[in-house]
Coordinates of C-alpha atoms in Angstrom, one line a residue:
M203 CA 91.8 103.1 101.5
V204 CA 88.0 102.4 101.6
I205 CA 87.7 102.9 97.8
H206 CA 90.7 100.6 97.3
L207 CA 89.1 98.0 99.6
L208 CA 85.9 98.1 97.6
A209 CA 87.8 97.8 94.4
Q210 CA 89.6 94.7 95.7
V211 CA 86.4 93.2 96.9
D212 CA 84.8 93.7 93.4
R213 CA 88.0 92.2 91.8
N214 CA 88.1 89.1 94.0
I215 CA 84.5 88.4 94.7
L216 CA 84.4 86.1 91.7
L217 CA 86.9 83.9 93.5
G218 CA 84.6 83.6 96.5
F219 CA 81.7 82.5 94.3
A220 CA 83.7 80.3 91.9
P221 CA 81.7 77.1 92.5
Q222 CA 78.3 78.8 92.2
I223 CA 79.1 80.9 89.2
T224 CA 80.9 78.1 87.2
G225 CA 78.1 75.7 87.9
E226 CA 75.2 78.1 87.0
L227 CA 76.8 79.5 83.9
A228 CA 78.3 76.1 82.8
I229 CA 81.9 77.5 82.8
N230 CA 84.7 74.9 82.6
N231 CA 88.1 75.2 84.2
A232 CA 89.9 76.6 81.2
Q233 CA 87.2 79.3 80.8
Y234 CA 87.4 80.1 84.5
G235 CA 91.2 80.5 84.3
F236 CA 90.8 82.8 81.3
L237 CA 88.1 84.8 83.1
V238 CA 90.2 85.4 86.3
G239 CA 93.5 85.7 84.5
A240 CA 93.9 86.9 81.0
V241 CA 90.7 88.9 80.8
W242 CA 91.7 91.0 83.9
V243 CA 95.4 91.4 83.1
L244 CA 94.9 92.5 79.5
S245 CA 92.3 95.1 80.4
Y246 CA 93.7 96.3 83.7
G247 CA 97.4 96.4 82.6
V248 CA 96.8 98.3 79.3
M249 CA 94.2 100.7 80.6
A250 CA 96.3 101.6 83.6
V251 CA 98.7 103.5 81.3
F252 CA 96.0 105.4 79.4
L253 CA 94.0 106.3 82.5
G254 CA 97.2 107.2 84.3
A255 CA 98.0 109.7 81.5
L256 CA 94.4 111.0 81.7
A257 CA 94.8 111.5 85.5
D258 CA 98.0 113.5 84.9
R259 CA 96.2 115.8 82.5
H260 CA 92.8 116.2 84.3
S261 CA 91.4 116.1 87.8
R262 CA 92.6 113.0 89.6
P263 CA 89.5 112.7 91.9
R264 CA 87.2 112.9 88.8
V265 CA 89.2 110.2 87.0
I266 CA 88.9 108.0 90.1
G267 CA 85.2 108.8 90.3
A268 CA 84.6 108.0 86.6
G269 CA 86.5 104.7 87.0
M270 CA 84.4 103.8 90.0
L271 CA 81.2 104.4 88.1
V272 CA 82.4 102.2 85.2
W273 CA 83.5 99.3 87.4
S274 CA 80.5 99.6 89.7
A275 CA 78.0 99.7 86.9
C276 CA 79.7 96.6 85.3
T277 CA 79.7 94.9 88.7
I278 CA 75.9 95.3 88.8
A279 CA 75.8 94.0 85.2
S280 CA 77.8 91.0 86.3
G281 CA 74.9 90.0 88.5
Y282 CA 72.6 89.8 85.5
V283 CA 74.8 87.8 83.1
Q284 CA 73.5 84.5 81.7
N285 CA 76.5 83.0 80.0
F286 CA 80.3 82.9 79.9
E287 CA 80.6 85.5 77.1
Q288 CA 78.6 88.0 79.0
M289 CA 80.6 87.5 82.1
V290 CA 83.8 88.0 80.2
A291 CA 82.5 91.4 78.8
A292 CA 81.4 92.5 82.2
R293 CA 84.6 91.6 84.0
F294 CA 86.7 93.1 81.2
L295 CA 85.0 96.5 81.8
V296 CA 85.2 96.1 85.6
A297 CA 89.0 95.8 85.2
T298 CA 89.0 98.8 82.8
G299 CA 87.3 101.0 85.5
E300 CA 89.5 99.8 88.3
A301 CA 92.6 100.6 86.2
A302 CA 92.0 104.3 87.0
L303 CA 92.4 103.9 90.7
V304 CA 96.0 103.1 91.6
P305 CA 97.7 105.5 89.2
A306 CA 95.4 108.4 90.1
A307 CA 95.1 107.7 93.8
T308 CA 98.8 107.2 94.5
A309 CA 99.7 110.4 92.7
L310 CA 97.0 112.3 94.6
L311 CA 98.4 111.0 97.9
M312 CA 101.8 112.2 96.9
E313 CA 100.3 115.7 96.6
L314 CA 98.3 115.6 99.8
F315 CA 101.0 114.3 102.2
S316 CA 104.4 115.6 103.1
E317 CA 107.6 113.7 102.1
K318 CA 107.9 112.4 105.7
R319 CA 104.4 110.8 105.7
R320 CA 104.0 109.5 102.1
G321 CA 105.2 106.0 102.8
T322 CA 102.6 105.6 105.7
A323 CA 99.9 107.1 103.5
M324 CA 100.7 104.6 100.7
G325 CA 100.8 101.8 103.2
L326 CA 97.3 102.7 104.4
F327 CA 96.1 102.9 100.8
Y328 CA 97.5 99.4 99.9
L329 CA 95.9 98.0 103.1
G330 CA 92.9 97.7 100.8
I331 CA 94.5 94.7 99.0
P332 CA 94.7 92.1 101.9
L333 CA 91.5 93.4 103.5
G334 CA 89.6 93.4 100.2
I335 CA 90.7 89.8 99.4
G336 CA 89.6 88.7 102.9
C337 CA 86.3 90.6 102.8
S338 CA 85.4 89.1 99.4
F339 CA 85.5 85.6 100.8
L340 CA 83.6 86.8 104.0
L341 CA 80.9 88.4 101.8
A342 CA 80.6 85.2 99.8
G343 CA 80.1 83.2 103.0
T344 CA 77.6 85.6 104.6
L345 CA 75.6 87.9 102.3
G346 CA 76.2 85.5 99.4
A347 CA 75.1 82.4 101.4
A348 CA 71.9 84.2 102.4
H349 CA 70.9 86.0 99.2
G350 CA 73.0 84.5 96.4
W351 CA 75.9 85.7 94.3
R352 CA 73.8 87.9 92.0
T353 CA 72.4 90.0 94.8
T354 CA 75.9 90.4 96.3
F355 CA 77.2 91.7 93.0
H356 CA 74.3 94.2 92.9
V357 CA 74.9 95.4 96.4
L358 CA 78.6 96.0 95.7
G359 CA 77.9 97.8 92.5
I360 CA 75.4 100.1 94.1
A361 CA 77.8 100.9 96.9
G362 CA 80.5 101.9 94.3
V363 CA 78.0 104.2 92.5
V364 CA 77.1 106.0 95.7
I365 CA 80.8 106.6 96.5
G366 CA 81.8 107.4 93.0
L367 CA 79.2 110.1 92.2
P368 CA 80.6 112.8 94.6
L369 CA 84.1 112.3 93.3
I370 CA 83.0 113.3 89.8
L371 CA 82.3 116.8 91.2
M372 CA 85.7 117.2 92.8
G373 CA 88.8 119.0 91.4
D374 CA 92.3 118.8 92.7
K375 CA 94.8 121.5 93.9
R376 CA 96.4 121.6 90.4
S377 CA 93.1 123.1 89.2
H378 CA 94.1 126.3 91.0
S379 CA 97.8 126.2 90.1
T380 CA 99.3 128.6 87.7
T381 CA 102.1 126.2 86.9
V382 CA 101.3 124.7 83.5
Q383 CA 104.1 122.1 83.9
E384 CA 102.1 120.4 86.6
R385 CA 99.7 119.1 84.0
G386 CA 100.4 116.1 81.8
A387 CA 100.7 116.4 78.0
P388 CA 98.3 115.0 75.5
L389 CA 98.5 111.2 75.4
K390 CA 101.1 110.6 72.6
A391 CA 103.4 113.2 74.0
Q392 CA 102.8 112.1 77.6
L393 CA 103.8 108.5 76.8
A394 CA 106.9 109.6 74.9
A395 CA 107.9 111.8 77.9
V396 CA 107.4 108.8 80.3
L397 CA 109.5 106.5 78.1
A398 CA 112.2 109.2 78.0
E399 CA 112.1 109.5 81.8
M400 CA 112.4 105.8 82.2
R401 CA 115.4 105.8 79.8
D402 CA 117.2 108.7 81.4
N403 CA 116.3 108.3 85.1
R404 CA 118.2 105.2 86.3
V405 CA 116.7 105.4 89.8
V406 CA 113.2 105.2 88.5
R407 CA 114.1 102.5 85.9
Y408 CA 115.8 100.3 88.4
T409 CA 113.1 100.8 91.1
V410 CA 110.4 99.9 88.7
A411 CA 112.4 96.9 87.5
G412 CA 112.9 95.7 91.1
F413 CA 109.2 96.2 91.9
V414 CA 108.1 94.2 88.9
L415 CA 110.6 91.4 89.4
A416 CA 109.8 91.1 93.1
H417 CA 106.3 90.1 92.0
L418 CA 107.8 86.9 90.6
V419 CA 106.7 85.5 93.9
Y420 CA 103.1 86.0 92.7
P421 CA 102.9 82.5 91.0
G422 CA 103.5 81.1 94.5
I423 CA 100.3 82.7 95.7
S424 CA 98.4 81.6 92.6
F425 CA 99.5 78.0 93.0
A426 CA 99.6 77.9 96.8
Q427 CA 96.5 75.7 97.3
L428 CA 97.5 73.3 94.5
W429 CA 101.1 73.1 95.8
I430 CA 100.2 72.5 99.5
A431 CA 97.4 70.1 98.7
R432 CA 99.2 68.0 96.1
E433 CA 102.8 68.0 97.4
R434 CA 102.4 68.7 101.1
G435 CA 99.2 66.7 101.7
M436 CA 97.1 69.2 103.5
D437 CA 93.3 69.4 103.3
P438 CA 92.1 72.1 100.8
A439 CA 89.6 73.6 103.2
T440 CA 92.2 73.9 105.9
I441 CA 94.6 75.5 103.4
A442 CA 91.9 78.0 102.3
M443 CA 91.1 79.1 105.9
T444 CA 94.8 79.3 106.9
M445 CA 95.8 81.4 103.9
G446 CA 92.8 83.6 104.2
V447 CA 93.6 84.5 107.8
M448 CA 97.3 84.9 106.9
Q449 CA 96.5 87.2 104.0
I450 CA 94.4 89.5 106.2
V451 CA 96.7 89.5 109.2
F452 CA 100.2 89.5 107.7
G453 CA 99.2 91.3 104.5
S454 CA 97.7 94.1 106.5
L455 CA 100.8 94.2 108.8
G456 CA 103.1 94.3 105.8
A457 CA 101.2 97.1 104.1
L458 CA 101.2 99.2 107.3
A459 CA 104.7 98.3 108.5
G460 CA 106.3 98.8 105.1
G461 CA 104.9 102.3 104.8
V462 CA 105.8 103.3 108.4
L463 CA 109.3 101.8 108.2
S464 CA 109.9 103.5 104.9
D465 CA 109.1 106.9 106.4
R466 CA 111.2 106.2 109.4
L467 CA 114.2 104.6 107.7
A468 CA 114.5 106.2 104.3
P469 CA 115.8 109.6 105.6
R470 CA 118.6 107.7 107.5
F471 CA 119.9 106.0 104.3
K472 CA 121.6 107.9 101.5
G473 CA 119.8 105.4 99.2
G474 CA 116.4 106.5 100.5
H475 CA 113.4 104.3 99.9
A476 CA 115.3 102.0 97.6
S477 CA 117.6 101.0 100.4
V478 CA 114.6 100.2 102.6
L479 CA 113.2 98.0 99.8
A480 CA 116.5 96.1 99.4
L481 CA 116.8 95.6 103.2
L482 CA 113.2 94.2 103.4
M483 CA 113.9 91.7 100.8
L484 CA 117.2 90.6 102.3
L485 CA 115.7 90.1 105.7
C486 CA 112.7 88.1 104.4
A487 CA 114.6 85.9 101.9
P488 CA 115.9 83.1 104.2
F489 CA 112.4 82.5 105.7
M490 CA 110.8 82.4 102.2
I491 CA 113.3 79.9 100.9
V492 CA 113.0 77.6 104.0
Y493 CA 109.2 77.7 103.5
R494 CA 109.4 75.8 100.3
L495 CA 111.7 73.1 101.8
V496 CA 110.3 72.2 105.3
P497 CA 107.3 69.9 106.0
T498 CA 104.0 71.4 107.0
D499 CA 104.3 70.3 110.6
S500 CA 107.3 72.5 111.1
P501 CA 106.8 76.0 112.6
L502 CA 109.1 77.4 109.9
F503 CA 106.5 76.5 107.3
Y504 CA 104.0 78.9 108.8
V505 CA 106.6 81.5 109.6
G506 CA 107.8 81.4 106.0
M507 CA 104.2 81.7 104.7
A508 CA 103.6 84.7 106.9
V509 CA 106.9 86.3 106.0
G510 CA 106.2 85.9 102.2
I511 CA 102.8 87.5 102.5
F512 CA 104.3 90.3 104.7
M513 CA 107.2 90.9 102.3
L514 CA 105.2 91.4 99.2
M515 CA 102.7 93.8 100.7
S516 CA 105.5 95.7 102.6
L517 CA 107.1 96.7 99.2
Y518 CA 104.1 98.7 97.9
G519 CA 104.2 101.8 100.1
S520 CA 107.9 102.3 99.8
A521 CA 108.2 101.4 96.1
T522 CA 105.3 103.7 95.1
T523 CA 106.7 106.6 97.1
A524 CA 110.2 106.0 95.6
I525 CA 108.9 105.8 92.0
Q526 CA 106.6 108.8 92.1
G527 CA 108.9 110.9 94.2
A528 CA 111.6 110.6 91.6
V529 CA 109.6 111.8 88.6
P530 CA 107.9 115.2 87.8
V531 CA 104.4 115.8 89.1
R532 CA 103.0 115.9 85.6
M533 CA 103.8 112.2 84.9
R534 CA 103.3 110.5 88.3
S535 CA 100.1 108.8 87.4
T536 CA 101.3 107.7 84.0
V537 CA 104.6 106.2 85.4
M538 CA 102.5 104.3 88.0
G539 CA 100.2 103.1 85.3
F540 CA 103.2 101.9 83.2
S541 CA 104.5 100.1 86.3
M542 CA 101.2 98.3 86.7
L543 CA 101.2 97.3 83.1
L544 CA 104.7 95.7 83.4
L545 CA 103.8 94.1 86.7
N546 CA 100.6 92.5 85.4
L547 CA 101.8 91.4 82.0
F548 CA 105.3 90.1 83.0
S549 CA 105.1 88.9 86.6
V550 CA 101.4 88.0 86.9
A551 CA 100.4 86.8 83.5
V552 CA 103.7 85.5 82.0
G553 CA 105.2 84.4 85.3
T554 CA 102.1 82.4 86.3
F555 CA 101.9 80.8 82.9
V556 CA 105.5 79.8 82.8
V557 CA 105.4 78.3 86.3
G558 CA 102.4 76.2 85.2
W559 CA 103.9 75.2 81.9
I560 CA 107.3 74.1 83.5
S561 CA 105.6 72.2 86.3
D562 CA 103.4 70.3 83.8
A563 CA 106.6 69.4 81.8
L564 CA 108.3 68.2 85.0
T565 CA 105.3 66.1 85.9
T566 CA 105.3 64.5 82.5
S567 CA 109.0 63.7 82.9
G568 CA 108.3 62.0 86.2
V569 CA 109.9 64.6 88.5
A570 CA 108.7 64.3 92.1
S571 CA 107.2 67.5 93.6
P572 CA 107.4 69.6 90.5
L573 CA 105.7 72.6 91.9
T574 CA 108.1 72.7 94.8
H575 CA 111.0 72.9 92.4
V576 CA 109.5 75.6 90.2
L577 CA 108.1 77.8 92.9
L578 CA 111.4 77.7 94.8
V579 CA 113.2 78.9 91.7
S580 CA 110.5 81.6 91.1
D581 CA 110.9 82.8 94.6
I582 CA 114.7 82.9 94.4
L583 CA 114.6 84.8 91.1
A584 CA 112.2 87.3 92.7
L585 CA 114.4 87.8 95.7
V586 CA 117.7 88.0 93.9
L587 CA 116.6 90.1 90.9
G588 CA 114.2 92.3 92.7
G589 CA 116.7 92.9 95.5
A590 CA 119.6 93.5 93.0
F591 CA 117.6 96.2 91.2
F592 CA 116.6 97.9 94.4
Y593 CA 120.2 97.9 95.5
M594 CA 121.4 99.4 92.2
A595 CA 118.7 102.2 92.6
A596 CA 119.9 102.8 96.1
R597 CA 123.5 103.0 95.1
I598 CA 122.8 105.5 92.4
Q599 CA 120.8 107.6 94.9
R600 CA 123.8 107.4 97.3
E601 CA 126.2 108.5 94.6
S602 CA 123.9 111.5 93.7
A603 CA 123.7 112.5 97.4
R604 CA 127.5 112.5 97.7
S605 CA 128.0 114.5 94.6
L606 CA 125.7 117.3 95.5
P607 CA 127.7 118.6 98.5
A608 CA 130.9 118.4 96.4
M609 CA 129.1 120.8 94.0
G610 CA 128.3 123.2 96.8
I611 CA 124.7 122.1 97.1
K612 CA 123.3 121.4 100.6
V613 CA 121.4 118.1 101.0

């Protein structure tokens, strides 16, 4: 969790220093959007697959350590850049290094924890996301205010190097295993095997689809400040503070509660973790829809905001456990990397672009509150499609559980 927190701080620290960096490097809004969007998504999404395959074939702690050294060295380099092009190169390589973490770390946690504790372990790991986002803004306002953005980048990079170096020396328990099948195949064969698994294993395919589609709520996070300021009339500084606190508090609660509830409830449902995921989305859906429709002076506005943040983070522990638990050990990191690729390219990059494009078109056509309309549709699509795919995965799981006793197999 500490490593994930550091990774999220390194990823989001650019947001905390946006005014200073864009001013000093003469970066315009379009360049800034490219820097925090496409540059990261293209590098992180694609490299997650390749580094996931590498983690399945070699020591996962060493892959994490190597990734840490790359992203930390490039975070240090980010503190020395003098123009937009140099910052693009540095951030592209930061994303490349960070792409090693989630696929390798989640597969490692699957090996270290029993089936009854995996959801909780994943929830603790993903706690790094809301805490990292919050800490990046806190660092920008404290260390950054006192010593500047360049020094903050240097300190963060050095901390990553110190943590990453010992990981390079570590092996994993597969190093002592005599079971060759626990190791991944060479890259081309590994990717072919993962695609075959996705094609033949409907539980995995539907769970990955649900996880990706549930992230269609992500544009609502990206456009939150613009939406609330322009169409709900709130002060931008108040919005930033409110959402920062909400992210830390309810994002952390979501990550922890999602993991714990998954461990407690999944054994009680024949559909396992997929049933828990569908249930979480069903319970949160009404509050998230009302959030888009009520005025900001309504308590339901803040309840809906909190529930939306909680819901998204609550999915991570259970979805990761469900996906990796349904595939062979030798391809767990690669499958997770493939999931990250789909999530970043489809829901984050394409989803955010389409929401912006449609809202601009509606504005040009004279439609009132365009972002409200588009974000409401985006949220509904996420809840309906994500929930539907989780439900289908749970139904297949239930049918499999019923068929095994009929074949004389105890479950």
